[in-house]
Amino acid sequence: DYVLLAPSARLRGAGIPQDLRANLTKLGVRIVEVPWIIPPRLSPCIPVESGGCCGAREFMKLHAWGMEEYHGVLFLDLDVVPAPGATLLPLLQCASTGRFLTTRGNHSSVNAAFMAFRPSRAVLGEMMDELSRAEVSHVCGWNNLGWGAVHADRVKYDARMQGFLYYFFYQRPTEKVSA
């Protein structure tokens, strides 16, 4: 399935235009309208505007973790286009086993524009809880755990989705997360 996560019409004041919705539906795209863009209980220690294109609005991607009707999700931003003939099924199969697959970005330890995972409302709940109490700083990273290997030689303020995912899956001390 191809799924487009979109803010609900009540959040934007207007829904997806009917002609665009019809064209996407003809192409086989399932449109899922989500109830929030910025997490409703976002910690005041996480800036809404933090540089880049989206700031905290990028956390809207977390809704994909709640799509348990799928065994695996391959999340691609709209500006990520797989090479013609690319076989993506092995990524989904691997992700469906519970592995969180990511790529690195030029400036981030995790590139949230391309990731694969097994949806889990439990993991989504943990993420939302973390975002409600987390702190992020220019110097100390997420909850004082630094910025990761990509930032070893320079400090890069990654208070957005990429920094959070690196913290959540690779840095924070926990036994609970099983994507």
Short mmCIF file of C-alpha atoms in Angstrom, two decimals:
data_model
loop_
_atom_site.label_atom_id
_atom_site.label_comp_id
_atom_site.label_asym_id
_atom_site.label_seq_id
_atom_site.Cartn_x
_atom_site.Cartn_y
_atom_site.Cartn_z
CA ASP A 1 0.00 0.00 0.00
CA TYR A 2 1.00 3.61 -0.54
CA VAL A 3 -0.11 5.77 2.38
CA LEU A 4 -0.04 9.54 2.66
CA LEU A 5 -0.11 10.93 6.20
CA ALA A 6 -1.78 14.33 6.12
CA PRO A 7 -2.96 16.72 8.83
CA SER A 8 -6.70 16.51 9.37
CA ALA A 9 -8.80 19.21 7.73
CA ARG A 10 -9.69 20.72 11.11
CA LEU A 11 -5.98 21.42 11.80
CA ARG A 12 -5.35 23.24 8.54
CA GLY A 13 -8.73 24.86 8.06
CA ALA A 14 -9.16 23.07 4.73
CA GLY A 15 -8.82 19.46 3.70
CA ILE A 16 -6.88 18.03 0.80
CA PRO A 17 -8.51 19.47 -2.33
CA GLN A 18 -11.09 17.05 -3.72
CA ASP A 19 -9.45 16.81 -7.16
CA LEU A 20 -6.06 15.95 -5.59
CA ARG A 21 -7.72 13.43 -3.26
CA ALA A 22 -9.43 11.81 -6.27
CA ASN A 23 -6.17 11.63 -8.25
CA LEU A 24 -4.28 10.11 -5.34
CA THR A 25 -7.05 7.58 -4.79
CA LYS A 26 -6.93 6.61 -8.49
CA LEU A 27 -3.22 5.99 -8.07
CA GLY A 28 -3.95 3.66 -5.16
CA VAL A 29 -2.81 6.02 -2.40
CA ARG A 30 -4.54 5.65 0.95
CA ILE A 31 -4.88 9.03 2.65
CA VAL A 32 -4.70 8.91 6.44
CA GLU A 33 -5.60 12.16 8.14
CA VAL A 34 -3.87 12.50 11.51
CA PRO A 35 -5.14 14.42 14.55
CA TRP A 36 -1.98 16.40 15.35
CA ILE A 37 1.10 17.83 13.69
CA ILE A 38 3.08 18.84 16.77
CA PRO A 39 2.73 16.30 19.60
CA PRO A 40 0.05 17.56 21.98
CA ARG A 41 2.16 17.15 25.14
CA LEU A 42 5.50 18.27 23.66
CA SER A 43 7.93 19.19 26.42
CA PRO A 44 8.51 22.93 26.75
CA CYS A 45 12.23 22.05 26.58
CA ILE A 46 11.86 21.00 22.91
CA PRO A 47 11.66 23.97 20.55
CA VAL A 48 8.81 24.11 18.06
CA GLU A 49 11.05 26.00 15.63
CA SER A 50 14.55 24.52 15.52
CA GLY A 51 15.82 25.18 12.03
CA GLY A 52 15.37 23.16 8.90
CA CYS A 53 12.10 22.97 7.08
CA CYS A 54 9.78 21.66 9.72
CA GLY A 55 10.97 21.92 13.32
CA ALA A 56 8.67 20.03 15.69
CA ARG A 57 6.11 19.60 12.89
CA GLU A 58 8.31 16.77 11.63
CA PHE A 59 7.16 14.69 14.62
CA MET A 60 3.95 14.15 12.64
CA LYS A 61 5.84 11.22 11.09
CA LEU A 62 5.46 9.36 14.39
CA HIS A 63 1.86 8.56 13.45
CA ALA A 64 3.22 5.81 11.19
CA TRP A 65 4.23 3.83 14.30
CA GLY A 66 0.53 3.50 15.14
CA MET A 67 -0.35 1.76 11.86
CA GLU A 68 -0.40 -1.77 13.30
CA GLU A 69 -2.54 -3.02 10.42
CA TYR A 70 0.81 -3.31 8.57
CA HIS A 71 3.59 -5.77 9.42
CA GLY A 72 6.24 -3.30 8.30
CA VAL A 73 6.41 0.32 7.19
CA LEU A 74 8.92 1.90 4.85
CA PHE A 75 8.70 5.64 5.47
CA LEU A 76 9.88 7.92 2.68
CA ASP A 77 9.67 11.68 2.64
CA LEU A 78 8.13 13.12 -0.51
CA ASP A 79 11.56 14.14 -1.79
CA VAL A 80 12.97 10.60 -1.52
CA VAL A 81 12.54 8.62 -4.72
CA PRO A 82 13.77 5.02 -4.86
CA ALA A 83 15.85 4.16 -7.91
CA PRO A 84 13.86 2.64 -10.77
CA GLY A 85 13.67 -1.11 -10.30
CA ALA A 86 14.73 -0.91 -6.64
CA THR A 87 13.51 -3.88 -4.65
CA LEU A 88 12.20 -2.57 -1.35
CA LEU A 89 10.45 -5.74 -0.15
CA PRO A 90 13.55 -7.06 1.69
CA LEU A 91 13.62 -3.84 3.75
CA LEU A 92 9.98 -4.33 4.74
CA GLN A 93 10.59 -7.99 5.55
CA CYS A 94 13.53 -7.09 7.76
CA ALA A 95 11.61 -4.27 9.45
CA SER A 96 8.66 -6.59 10.13
CA THR A 97 10.94 -8.65 12.41
CA GLY A 98 11.26 -5.67 14.74
CA ARG A 99 14.45 -4.06 13.46
CA PHE A 100 14.54 -0.29 13.05
CA LEU A 101 16.32 0.45 9.77
CA THR A 102 17.72 3.89 9.15
CA THR A 103 20.25 5.70 7.07
CA ARG A 104 22.56 8.47 8.15
CA GLY A 105 22.13 12.00 6.99
CA ASN A 106 24.88 14.45 6.10
CA HIS A 107 24.43 16.16 9.44
CA SER A 108 22.47 13.60 11.48
CA SER A 109 23.06 10.17 12.90
CA VAL A 110 19.58 9.20 11.66
CA ASN A 111 17.94 10.46 8.47
CA ALA A 112 14.20 10.46 9.14
CA ALA A 113 13.46 10.83 5.42
CA PHE A 114 14.12 7.09 4.87
CA MET A 115 13.38 4.54 7.59
CA ALA A 116 11.72 1.16 7.98
CA PHE A 117 10.15 -0.33 11.10
CA ARG A 118 7.43 -2.57 12.50
CA PRO A 119 4.52 -0.40 13.64
CA SER A 120 3.76 -0.58 17.34
CA ARG A 121 1.33 1.53 19.32
CA ALA A 122 3.34 0.61 22.43
CA VAL A 123 6.50 2.11 20.91
CA LEU A 124 4.51 5.14 19.74
CA GLY A 125 3.27 5.57 23.33
CA GLU A 126 6.84 5.41 24.65
CA MET A 127 7.91 8.01 22.09
CA MET A 128 5.08 10.33 23.07
CA ASP A 129 5.94 9.92 26.77
CA GLU A 130 9.61 10.67 26.03
CA LEU A 131 8.69 13.77 24.02
CA SER A 132 6.50 15.02 26.87
CA ARG A 133 9.42 15.11 29.32
CA ALA A 134 12.61 15.27 27.23
CA GLU A 135 15.14 18.09 27.25
CA VAL A 136 17.37 19.04 24.35
CA SER A 137 20.24 21.51 24.34
CA HIS A 138 22.82 22.79 21.86
CA VAL A 139 25.70 21.47 23.94
CA CYS A 140 24.39 18.32 25.63
CA GLY A 141 22.00 16.82 23.07
CA TRP A 142 18.87 14.92 24.06
CA ASN A 143 18.61 14.39 27.83
CA ASN A 144 22.33 15.13 28.25
CA LEU A 145 23.45 12.09 26.20
CA GLY A 146 25.31 14.01 23.49
CA TRP A 147 24.72 14.08 19.77
CA GLY A 148 26.15 10.75 18.57
CA ALA A 149 29.01 9.71 16.33
CA VAL A 150 28.18 11.96 13.36
CA HIS A 151 28.63 14.95 15.63
CA ALA A 152 31.83 13.79 17.33
CA ASP A 153 33.94 16.50 15.68
CA ARG A 154 31.36 19.29 15.73
CA VAL A 155 28.23 20.27 17.58
CA LYS A 156 25.08 20.25 15.44
CA TYR A 157 21.78 21.20 17.03
CA ASP A 158 19.48 18.33 16.09
CA ALA A 159 16.35 19.06 18.13
CA ARG A 160 14.11 17.64 15.43
CA MET A 161 12.96 14.16 14.43
CA GLN A 162 16.43 12.91 13.43
CA GLY A 163 18.01 13.77 16.76
CA PHE A 164 15.06 12.36 18.67
CA LEU A 165 15.07 9.03 16.80
CA TYR A 166 18.81 8.61 17.36
CA TYR A 167 18.34 9.33 21.05
CA PHE A 168 15.26 7.10 21.36
CA PHE A 169 16.57 4.01 19.59
CA TYR A 170 20.33 4.20 20.06
CA GLN A 171 21.20 6.29 23.12
CA ARG A 172 18.62 6.19 25.86
CA PRO A 173 19.08 3.59 28.57
CA THR A 174 16.17 1.16 28.36
CA GLU A 175 15.30 -2.47 27.85
CA LYS A 176 11.73 -1.75 26.76
CA VAL A 177 12.00 -0.69 23.11
CA SER A 178 11.51 -3.38 20.54
CA ALA A 179 10.58 -1.68 17.31
#
